[in-house]
Short mmCIF file of C-alpha atoms in Angstrom, two decimals:
data_model
loop_
_atom_site.label_atom_id
_atom_site.label_comp_id
_atom_site.label_asym_id
_atom_site.label_seq_id
_atom_site.Cartn_x
_atom_site.Cartn_y
_atom_site.Cartn_z
CA MET A 1 -100.66 21.09 142.67
CA PRO A 2 -101.61 22.46 139.23
CA PRO A 3 -98.97 23.66 136.94
CA GLU A 4 -100.15 27.28 137.01
CA ALA A 5 -99.91 27.27 140.84
CA VAL A 6 -96.29 26.17 140.54
CA LEU A 7 -95.51 29.30 138.73
CA LEU A 8 -97.38 31.47 141.35
CA GLU A 9 -95.67 29.82 144.33
CA SER A 10 -92.15 28.81 143.10
CA ARG A 11 -89.60 31.40 142.29
CA ALA A 12 -87.22 28.69 140.94
CA MET A 13 -89.84 27.71 138.40
CA ARG A 14 -90.36 31.33 137.45
CA ASP A 15 -86.66 31.80 136.98
CA SER A 16 -86.46 28.74 134.80
CA VAL A 17 -89.19 30.16 132.55
CA MET A 18 -87.62 33.60 132.48
CA GLY A 19 -84.30 32.02 131.37
CA LEU A 20 -85.97 30.85 128.23
CA GLY A 21 -86.52 34.39 127.00
CA ARG A 22 -90.17 33.98 126.12
CA VAL A 23 -91.20 37.66 126.24
CA GLY A 24 -92.86 37.33 122.95
CA VAL A 25 -95.73 35.54 124.67
CA LEU A 26 -96.93 38.98 125.90
CA ASP A 27 -97.77 40.15 122.40
CA LYS A 28 -99.38 36.88 121.42
CA VAL A 29 -101.77 37.16 124.38
CA LYS A 30 -102.53 40.88 124.05
CA ALA A 31 -100.95 43.80 122.17
CA LEU A 32 -98.40 45.55 124.39
CA VAL A 33 -98.08 49.36 124.24
CA LEU A 34 -94.59 50.76 125.05
CA LEU A 35 -93.23 54.20 125.82
CA PRO A 36 -91.67 56.10 122.99
CA ASP A 37 -88.32 54.62 123.86
CA GLY A 38 -89.59 51.27 122.74
CA LEU A 39 -88.24 49.57 125.89
CA HIS A 40 -90.26 50.53 128.94
CA VAL A 41 -93.77 50.87 130.42
CA THR A 42 -94.97 52.61 133.49
CA THR A 43 -97.13 51.40 136.41
CA ARG A 44 -100.23 52.76 134.82
CA MET A 45 -99.43 50.94 131.50
CA VAL A 46 -98.78 47.59 133.43
CA ALA A 47 -102.13 47.96 135.07
CA ASP A 48 -103.89 48.63 131.79
CA TYR A 49 -102.14 45.60 130.03
CA PHE A 50 -103.30 43.24 132.85
CA GLU A 51 -106.60 44.98 133.25
CA VAL A 52 -106.16 45.60 137.02
CA GLY A 53 -105.85 48.66 139.19
CA ASP A 54 -102.72 50.55 139.90
CA ARG A 55 -102.99 49.48 143.52
CA ALA A 56 -102.68 45.76 142.61
CA VAL A 57 -99.49 46.47 140.66
CA ASN A 58 -98.01 48.57 143.45
CA SER A 59 -98.82 46.03 145.99
CA LEU A 60 -97.20 43.24 143.95
CA MET A 61 -94.16 45.48 143.37
CA ARG A 62 -93.71 45.99 147.14
CA ARG A 63 -93.94 42.21 147.95
CA HIS A 64 -91.58 41.17 145.20
CA ARG A 65 -89.26 44.16 144.72
CA ALA A 66 -86.09 42.17 144.70
CA GLU A 67 -87.31 39.57 142.10
CA LEU A 68 -88.75 42.21 139.81
CA SER A 69 -85.65 44.37 140.09
CA GLU A 70 -83.64 41.44 138.81
CA HIS A 71 -85.76 41.28 135.78
CA GLY A 72 -85.70 44.93 134.70
CA MET A 73 -87.73 47.01 137.10
CA HIS A 74 -85.98 50.20 138.11
CA VAL A 75 -86.79 53.57 139.53
CA LEU A 76 -85.70 56.94 138.03
CA LYS A 77 -84.98 59.89 140.19
CA GLY A 78 -83.28 63.26 140.00
CA SER A 79 -81.34 64.02 136.83
CA ASP A 80 -82.05 60.60 135.33
CA LEU A 81 -85.72 61.15 135.57
CA ARG A 82 -85.49 64.66 133.95
CA VAL A 83 -83.38 63.29 131.11
CA PHE A 84 -85.94 60.48 130.54
CA GLU A 85 -88.88 62.89 130.58
CA SER A 86 -87.26 65.12 128.02
CA SER A 87 -87.03 62.20 125.64
CA ASN A 88 -90.68 61.01 126.38
CA LEU A 89 -92.64 64.22 126.47
CA LYS A 90 -95.95 62.42 125.74
CA LEU A 91 -95.50 60.67 129.17
CA SER A 92 -95.29 63.86 131.17
CA ALA A 93 -97.98 65.57 129.18
CA GLU A 94 -100.67 62.99 129.95
CA SER A 95 -101.25 60.96 133.03
CA TYR A 96 -98.04 61.81 134.93
CA PRO A 97 -97.68 65.49 136.03
CA GLN A 98 -94.39 67.43 135.93
CA GLY A 99 -92.31 67.67 139.06
CA ARG A 100 -92.83 64.08 140.42
CA ALA A 101 -89.90 62.75 142.69
CA HIS A 102 -89.56 59.37 140.98
CA LEU A 103 -90.93 57.10 138.29
CA THR A 104 -91.00 53.33 138.25
CA LEU A 105 -90.23 51.66 134.85
CA TYR A 106 -90.74 48.12 133.72
CA THR A 107 -89.33 46.08 130.83
CA ARG A 108 -90.89 43.18 128.84
CA ARG A 109 -89.07 40.83 131.12
CA THR A 110 -90.58 42.45 134.13
CA LEU A 111 -94.11 42.22 132.66
CA LEU A 112 -93.55 38.53 132.02
CA ASN A 113 -92.44 38.15 135.69
CA ILE A 114 -95.48 39.92 136.83
CA ALA A 115 -97.72 37.67 134.67
CA MET A 116 -96.40 34.69 136.73
CA LEU A 117 -97.15 36.53 140.10
CA LEU A 118 -100.52 38.38 139.51
CA ARG A 119 -103.32 36.15 140.62
CA ASP A 120 -106.44 38.24 139.95
CA SER A 121 -105.93 38.98 136.23
CA GLU A 122 -107.44 37.03 133.29
CA VAL A 123 -104.64 38.30 131.02
CA ALA A 124 -101.92 37.15 133.42
CA ARG A 125 -103.64 33.77 133.59
CA ALA A 126 -103.68 33.55 129.90
CA VAL A 127 -99.96 34.43 129.76
CA ARG A 128 -99.18 31.67 132.20
CA THR A 129 -101.23 29.06 130.35
CA TYR A 130 -99.52 29.98 127.07
CA LEU A 131 -96.13 29.70 128.79
CA LEU A 132 -96.94 26.22 130.19
CA ASP A 133 -98.29 25.06 126.86
CA VAL A 134 -95.22 26.22 124.97
CA GLU A 135 -93.04 24.57 127.60
CA GLU A 136 -94.93 21.23 127.39
CA SER A 137 -94.77 21.34 123.55
CA ALA A 138 -91.13 21.93 123.53
CA ARG A 139 -90.56 19.02 125.81
CA GLY A 140 -92.62 16.83 123.62
CA ARG A 141 -90.59 17.79 120.40
CA VAL A 142 -87.02 17.66 121.64
CA GLU A 143 -85.15 17.79 124.94
CA VAL A 144 -83.24 21.12 125.21
CA PRO A 145 -79.63 20.57 125.84
CA ARG A 146 -78.50 21.97 129.27
CA GLN A 147 -75.85 24.25 127.80
CA THR A 148 -77.98 25.67 124.97
CA ARG A 149 -78.17 29.42 125.23
CA PRO A 150 -81.60 31.08 125.02
CA ALA A 151 -82.35 32.88 121.74
CA PRO A 152 -81.87 36.60 121.83
CA THR A 153 -85.00 38.46 122.70
CA VAL A 154 -86.32 41.68 121.17
CA GLU A 155 -85.53 43.44 124.36
CA SER A 156 -81.97 42.26 124.49
CA LEU A 157 -81.41 43.18 120.78
CA ASP A 158 -82.85 46.68 121.49
CA HIS A 159 -80.58 47.09 124.46
CA ARG A 160 -77.45 46.11 122.42
CA LEU A 161 -78.46 48.53 119.71
CA THR A 162 -78.97 51.27 122.24
CA ARG A 163 -75.43 50.64 123.72
CA VAL A 164 -73.89 50.70 120.24
CA GLU A 165 -75.73 53.99 119.46
CA SER A 166 -74.51 55.40 122.75
CA SER A 167 -70.85 54.41 122.03
CA LEU A 168 -71.03 55.97 118.53
CA ALA A 169 -72.45 59.15 119.99
CA ASP A 170 -69.54 59.30 122.48
CA ILE A 171 -66.97 58.65 119.72
CA GLY A 172 -68.24 61.49 117.57
CA PRO A 173 -67.25 64.45 119.72
CA ALA A 174 -63.96 62.77 120.59
CA LEU A 175 -63.04 62.60 116.87
CA ARG A 176 -64.07 66.26 116.41
CA ASP A 177 -61.73 67.26 119.21
CA LEU A 178 -58.86 65.20 117.76
CA GLY A 179 -59.31 66.80 114.33
CA PRO A 180 -57.27 69.94 115.02
CA VAL A 181 -54.65 67.98 116.83
CA ILE A 182 -54.18 65.68 113.90
CA GLY A 183 -54.05 68.63 111.51
CA ARG A 184 -51.15 70.17 113.46
CA ILE A 185 -49.30 66.88 113.63
CA SER A 186 -49.67 66.46 109.94
CA GLY A 187 -48.33 69.96 109.28
CA ARG A 188 -45.27 69.16 111.53
CA LEU A 189 -44.67 66.01 109.82
CA ASP A 190 -44.72 67.76 106.36
CA ARG A 191 -42.13 70.37 107.57
CA LEU A 192 -40.00 67.64 108.97
CA ASP A 193 -40.03 65.82 105.68
CA ARG A 194 -38.85 68.92 103.83
CA ARG A 195 -36.05 69.49 106.34
CA LEU A 196 -35.01 65.88 105.84
CA ASP A 197 -34.94 66.39 102.09
CA ALA A 198 -32.76 69.50 102.44
CA THR A 199 -30.35 67.66 104.95
CA ASN A 200 -30.05 64.79 102.52
CA ARG A 201 -29.06 67.18 99.68
CA VAL A 202 -26.44 68.90 101.81
CA VAL A 203 -25.01 65.49 102.91
CA CYS A 204 -24.69 64.37 99.35
CA ALA A 205 -22.88 67.63 98.41
CA MET A 206 -20.55 67.31 101.32
CA SER A 207 -19.87 63.60 100.38
CA GLU A 208 -18.85 64.59 96.82
CA ARG A 209 -16.62 67.42 98.18
CA LEU A 210 -14.87 65.01 100.59
CA SER A 211 -14.28 62.57 97.76
CA ASP A 212 -12.50 65.36 95.78
CA LEU A 213 -10.48 66.29 98.84
CA ALA A 214 -9.38 62.75 99.44
CA GLU A 215 -8.14 62.48 95.85
CA ASP A 216 -6.10 65.75 96.25
CA VAL A 217 -4.57 64.45 99.45
CA ARG A 218 -3.50 61.21 97.78
CA GLU A 219 -1.75 63.15 95.00
CA LEU A 220 0.09 65.37 97.48
CA ARG A 221 1.25 62.40 99.56
CA SER A 222 2.70 60.68 96.47
CA GLY A 223 5.11 63.68 95.85
CA PRO A 224 6.23 65.30 92.53
CA ARG A 225 6.99 63.17 89.55
CA PRO A 226 10.78 62.87 88.51
CA LEU A 227 11.84 64.70 85.38
CA PRO A 228 13.00 62.49 82.40
CA ARG A 229 16.85 62.26 81.90
CA PRO A 230 18.37 63.63 78.64
CA HIS A 231 19.36 60.93 76.06
CA ARG A 232 23.21 60.32 75.49
CA HIS A 233 24.85 58.54 72.68
CA PRO A 234 26.88 55.40 73.79
CA GLY A 235 30.65 56.17 74.30
CA SER A 236 30.25 59.87 74.59
CA ARG A 237 31.47 61.66 77.59
CA PRO A 238 30.05 64.56 79.33
CA LYS A 239 31.59 67.81 78.33
CA ARG A 240 33.79 69.56 80.86
CA ARG A 241 33.51 73.16 81.61
CA ASP A 242 36.57 75.23 80.78
CA GLN A 243 38.70 75.96 83.82
CA GLY A 244 39.64 79.53 84.20
#
């Protein structure tokens, strides 16, 4: 069986190629146009890239929905669809009218997966050939260790950046809400510091007063000092008072 047929028939082989993160092959074979978000394409854009009709893409999607969903295909409905349209006005203004019930979106990984499934497309065949050539060349240069992680793809980096930007956007309103609370807490702490300073001064004054009182108490407990006795000449006798 030719190697290209292996990709068409074996999902295990397709999964092994997908695990290598070779979405850059798409741009090497043909320039890929993305939606304004820089991450997704629609069914019509998939058909244009592979130069087939919309019906061929829809038929492939129905037959391999589970596999394609694992590699990035998803359907927007309801509020998610309205939010996406508001950020991609060009999409709604051209080939897709307002008010549709759902919209199917594909990522670069999904397109790579479709390239390994779409039989009647010269572009898809070129992508498969390029993938097999790259794989054969890599095996000839060096054997890839089993536990080596695939290099980050442009899609994965964009996805990480989007998550970081979303987290920062969520943090901003929370910090603004905390601002008044932090201001009130800071004011209370300042008033508490002033009260503590005043209390310390009162305690110091009371300590000095208690020290003075303790000294006075010690003097009272020791009693009055004895008066000095008068000096007498040796041999002299005390005078007697005249008796009546």
